[in-house]
XYZ file of C-alpha atoms in Angstrom:
287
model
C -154.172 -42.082 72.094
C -156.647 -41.900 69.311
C -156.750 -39.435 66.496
C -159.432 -37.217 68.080
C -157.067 -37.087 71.110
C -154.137 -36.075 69.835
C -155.738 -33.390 67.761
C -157.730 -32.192 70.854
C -154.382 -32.231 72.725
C -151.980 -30.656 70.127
C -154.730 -28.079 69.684
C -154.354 -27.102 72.954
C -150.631 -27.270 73.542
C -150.734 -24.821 70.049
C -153.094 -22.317 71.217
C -151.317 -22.007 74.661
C -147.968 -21.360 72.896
C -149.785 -18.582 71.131
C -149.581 -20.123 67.718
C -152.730 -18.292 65.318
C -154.085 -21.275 63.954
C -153.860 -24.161 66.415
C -156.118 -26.313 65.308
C -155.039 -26.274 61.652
C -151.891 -26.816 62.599
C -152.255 -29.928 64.857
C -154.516 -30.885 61.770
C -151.569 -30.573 59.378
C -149.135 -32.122 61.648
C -151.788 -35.389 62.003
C -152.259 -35.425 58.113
C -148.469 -35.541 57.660
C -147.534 -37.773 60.804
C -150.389 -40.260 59.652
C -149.333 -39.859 55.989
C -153.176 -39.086 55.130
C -156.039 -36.949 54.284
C -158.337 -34.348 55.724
C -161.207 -36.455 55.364
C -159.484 -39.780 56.811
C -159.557 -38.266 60.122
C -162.940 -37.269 60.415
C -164.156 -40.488 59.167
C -161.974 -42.381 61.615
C -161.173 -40.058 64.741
C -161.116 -43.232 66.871
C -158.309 -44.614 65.182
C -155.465 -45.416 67.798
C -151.847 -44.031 66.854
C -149.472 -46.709 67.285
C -146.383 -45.373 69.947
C -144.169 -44.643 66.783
C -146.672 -42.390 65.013
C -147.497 -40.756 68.685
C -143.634 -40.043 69.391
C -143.586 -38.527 65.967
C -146.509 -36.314 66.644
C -145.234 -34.845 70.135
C -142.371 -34.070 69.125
C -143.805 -32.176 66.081
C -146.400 -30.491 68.329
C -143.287 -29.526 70.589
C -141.647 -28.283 68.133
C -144.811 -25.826 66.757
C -145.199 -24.929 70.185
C -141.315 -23.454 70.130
C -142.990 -21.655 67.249
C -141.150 -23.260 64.661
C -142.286 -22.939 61.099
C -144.484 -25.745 60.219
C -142.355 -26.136 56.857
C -139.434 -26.612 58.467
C -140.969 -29.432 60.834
C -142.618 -31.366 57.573
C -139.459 -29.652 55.337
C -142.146 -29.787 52.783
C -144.574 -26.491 51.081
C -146.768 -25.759 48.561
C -146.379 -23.169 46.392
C -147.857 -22.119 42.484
C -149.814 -25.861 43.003
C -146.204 -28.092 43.674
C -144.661 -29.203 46.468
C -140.666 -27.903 47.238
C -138.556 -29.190 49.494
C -137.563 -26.852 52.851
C -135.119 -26.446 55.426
C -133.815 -23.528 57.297
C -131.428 -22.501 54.563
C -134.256 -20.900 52.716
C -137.345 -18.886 53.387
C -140.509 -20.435 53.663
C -142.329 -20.036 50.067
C -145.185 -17.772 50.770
C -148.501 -17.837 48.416
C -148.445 -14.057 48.055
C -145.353 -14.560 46.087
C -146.901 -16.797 43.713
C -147.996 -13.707 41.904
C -144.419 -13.417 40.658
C -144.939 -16.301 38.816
C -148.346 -15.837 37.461
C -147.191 -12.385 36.237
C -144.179 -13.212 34.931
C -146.235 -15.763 32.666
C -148.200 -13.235 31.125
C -145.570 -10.712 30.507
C -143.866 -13.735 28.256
C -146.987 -15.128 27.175
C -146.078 -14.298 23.559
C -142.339 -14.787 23.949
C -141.189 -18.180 21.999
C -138.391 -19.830 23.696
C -138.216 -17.432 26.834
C -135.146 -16.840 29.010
C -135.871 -16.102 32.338
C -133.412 -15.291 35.237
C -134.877 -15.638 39.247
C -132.752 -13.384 41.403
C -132.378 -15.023 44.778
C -133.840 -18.317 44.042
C -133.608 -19.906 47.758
C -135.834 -22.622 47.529
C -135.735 -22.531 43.567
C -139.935 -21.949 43.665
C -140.438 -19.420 41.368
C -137.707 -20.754 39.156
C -139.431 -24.086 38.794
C -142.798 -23.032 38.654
C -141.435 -20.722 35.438
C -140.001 -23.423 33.872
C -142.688 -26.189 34.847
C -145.126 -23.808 33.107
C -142.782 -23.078 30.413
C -141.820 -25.933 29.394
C -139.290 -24.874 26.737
C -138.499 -21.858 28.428
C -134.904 -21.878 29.969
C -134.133 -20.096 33.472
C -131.170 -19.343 35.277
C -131.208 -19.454 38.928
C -128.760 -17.231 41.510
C -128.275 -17.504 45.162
C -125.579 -15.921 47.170
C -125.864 -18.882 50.047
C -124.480 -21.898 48.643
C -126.750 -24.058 51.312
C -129.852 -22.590 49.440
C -128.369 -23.753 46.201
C -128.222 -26.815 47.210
C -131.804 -27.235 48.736
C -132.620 -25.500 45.004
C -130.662 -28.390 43.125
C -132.926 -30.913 45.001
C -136.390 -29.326 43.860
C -135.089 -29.225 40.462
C -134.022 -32.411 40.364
C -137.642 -32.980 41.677
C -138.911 -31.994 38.550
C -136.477 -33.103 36.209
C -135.234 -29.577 35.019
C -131.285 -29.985 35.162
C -131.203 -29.462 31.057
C -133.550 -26.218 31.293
C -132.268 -24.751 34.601
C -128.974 -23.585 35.670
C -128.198 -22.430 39.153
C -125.259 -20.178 39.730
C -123.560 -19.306 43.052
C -123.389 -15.657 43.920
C -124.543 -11.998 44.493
C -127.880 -10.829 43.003
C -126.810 -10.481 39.098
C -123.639 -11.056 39.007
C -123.280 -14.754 37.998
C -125.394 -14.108 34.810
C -124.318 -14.799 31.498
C -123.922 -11.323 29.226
C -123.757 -12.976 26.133
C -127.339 -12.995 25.478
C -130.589 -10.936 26.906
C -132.998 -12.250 29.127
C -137.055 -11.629 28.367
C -138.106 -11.539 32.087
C -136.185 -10.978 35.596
C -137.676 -11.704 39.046
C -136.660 -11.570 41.964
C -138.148 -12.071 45.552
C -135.053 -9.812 47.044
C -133.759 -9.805 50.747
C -135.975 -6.336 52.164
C -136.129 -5.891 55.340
C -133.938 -3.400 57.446
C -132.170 -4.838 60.136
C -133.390 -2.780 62.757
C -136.883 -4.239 61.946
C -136.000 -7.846 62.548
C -136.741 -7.578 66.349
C -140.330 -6.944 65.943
C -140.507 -9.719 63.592
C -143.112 -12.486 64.037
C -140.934 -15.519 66.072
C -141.753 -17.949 63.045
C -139.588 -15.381 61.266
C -137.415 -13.980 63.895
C -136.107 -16.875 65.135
C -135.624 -19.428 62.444
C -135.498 -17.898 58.656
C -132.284 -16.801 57.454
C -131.415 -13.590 58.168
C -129.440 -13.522 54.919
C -132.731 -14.198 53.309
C -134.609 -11.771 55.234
C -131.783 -8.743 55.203
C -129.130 -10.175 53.121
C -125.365 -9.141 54.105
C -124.944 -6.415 57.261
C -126.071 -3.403 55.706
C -127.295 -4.669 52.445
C -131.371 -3.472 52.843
C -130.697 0.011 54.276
C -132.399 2.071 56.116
C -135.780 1.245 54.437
C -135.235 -1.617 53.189
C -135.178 -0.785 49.617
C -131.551 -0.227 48.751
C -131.230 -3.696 47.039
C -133.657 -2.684 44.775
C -131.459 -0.064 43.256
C -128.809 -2.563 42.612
C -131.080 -4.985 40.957
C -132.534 -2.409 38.757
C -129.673 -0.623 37.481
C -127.721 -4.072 36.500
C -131.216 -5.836 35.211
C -130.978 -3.174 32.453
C -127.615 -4.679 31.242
C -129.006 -7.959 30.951
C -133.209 -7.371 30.034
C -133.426 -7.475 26.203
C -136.050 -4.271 24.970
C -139.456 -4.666 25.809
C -137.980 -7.326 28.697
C -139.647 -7.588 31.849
C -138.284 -6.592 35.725
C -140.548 -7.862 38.687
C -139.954 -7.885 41.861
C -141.759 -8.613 45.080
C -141.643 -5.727 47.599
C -142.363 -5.285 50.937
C -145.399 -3.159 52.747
C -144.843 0.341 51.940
C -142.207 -0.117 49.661
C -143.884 -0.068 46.238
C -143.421 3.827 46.067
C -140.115 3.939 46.452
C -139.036 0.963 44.270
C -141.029 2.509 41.722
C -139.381 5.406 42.067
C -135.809 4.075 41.315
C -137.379 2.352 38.633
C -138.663 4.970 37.014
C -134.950 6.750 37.600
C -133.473 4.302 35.741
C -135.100 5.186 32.742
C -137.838 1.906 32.894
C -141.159 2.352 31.439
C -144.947 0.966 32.348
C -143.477 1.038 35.958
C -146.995 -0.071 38.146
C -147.692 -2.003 41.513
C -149.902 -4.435 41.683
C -151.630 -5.782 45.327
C -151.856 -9.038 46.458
C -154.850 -11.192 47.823
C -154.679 -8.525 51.008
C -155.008 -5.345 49.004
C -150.990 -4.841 49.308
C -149.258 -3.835 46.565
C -146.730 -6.231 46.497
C -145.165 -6.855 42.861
C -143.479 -4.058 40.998
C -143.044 -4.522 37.620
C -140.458 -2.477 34.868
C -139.820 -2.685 31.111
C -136.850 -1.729 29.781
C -137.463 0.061 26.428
């Protein structure tokens, strides 16, 4: 089977399976199978896979065509320019949420010696990215599922960030230090209600934690939103004055998380849309 084959073929299988982007996909799957480039398989399509590589391959093309994440096939995704290492203990990094990041730098952009806390870190993404940018910024890290925090401990290892990151074990907040106020909070919260997991997308249905997705039985609410008011009400126990509060939010959510915001007592309260014209970052400052 040559390279044009088996991207002909996987296409196929792909698009039959219903998967949106077949081709790209097989493409991907080659690139990482082959351990190569775009370009290397245009400028050699006759190359023959050996019957290792081609094993490989169809059973990553069976896999996508059980509609399983393409992360969690490679266990490897991109996100704020790095890779991170993935498995199903974690959601899949997503590049809308890179604007937590890139927002969360410019609220500290004049902060010396930040200290920044990531609320439901799963993968550790935007906690790394922070403190990657940042370099002598330090950032604590919570998870409630201990199999995230491990995957976490792995991408920080990655990049060498044991002395400037600390991941704690538990819910939302609550494993943060009180002793001393943090300059910027973000968090990527569990927000969807449970009854809307059914009509989830299979990629997301079927293989990212629900405890990710929903959190505990009950946690998201009817809406969605009620872990919002949790994370706002004990963020302003730990945000120093003038500290920062974003969070990611879901479609049609930004209205009501402002709202509890603004409830709270937080000022400068605003949405701001991602790539797709969503508004899908909230952000708060405690005054």
């Amino acid at each position: 089977m040559t390279v044009q084959e088996a991207w002909a073929g996987a296409t196929k299988s792909l698009a039959d399976a219903g998967v949106e982007t077949p081709r790209l996909d097989a493409r991907l799957m080659l690139e990482w199978t082959l351990k190569c480039r775009h370009e290397d398989l245009v400028r050699n399509p006759d190359r023959v896979l050996d019957e290792r590589t081609q094993v490989i391959f169809e059973k990553a093309v069976s896999l996508r065509a059980l509609r399983r994440p393409l992360p969690y096939i490679t266990g490897e995704q991109y996100f704020y320019g790095r890779a991170f290492k993935i498995n199903r203990a974690v959601l899949i990094p997503r590049p809308e949420t890179e604007m937590l990041v890139s927002l969360g730098l410019e609220k500290i952009r004049d902060v010396s010696e930040p200290r920044i806390a990531d609320i439901g870190t799963g993968s550790g993404c935007i906690a790394v990215s922070l403190a990657c940018e940042r370099t002598e910024a330090r950032v604590w890290a919570t998870d409630l599922s201990g199999d995230a925090l491990k995957l976490a401990r792995k991408n920080v290892v990655r990049y060498d960030l044991l002395d400037r990151l600390i991941l704690l074990h538990g819910d939302l907040l609550g494993p943060l230090p009180l002793d001393k106020p943090f300059d910027l909070i973000v968090s990527n919260p569990p927000y969807i209600a449970e009854r809307e997991i059914p009509d989830l997308q299979p990629e997301v249905r079927d293989y990212e934690p629900i405890l990710a997705l929903s959190g505990e039985p009950g946690a998201t609410g009817a809406d969605g939103a009620a872990i919002y008011t949790r994370i706002l009400q004990d963020a302003w126990d730990h945000i120093r004055p003038d500290g920062w509060v974003l969070l990611e939010v879901g479609q049609g959510q930004s209205e009501t998380v402002m709202a509890k915001a603004k409830e709270r007592g937080y000022e400068d309260v605003a949405a701001h849309d991602d790539m797709s014209g969503i508004p899908r970052v909230v952000q708060a400052r405690r005054t």
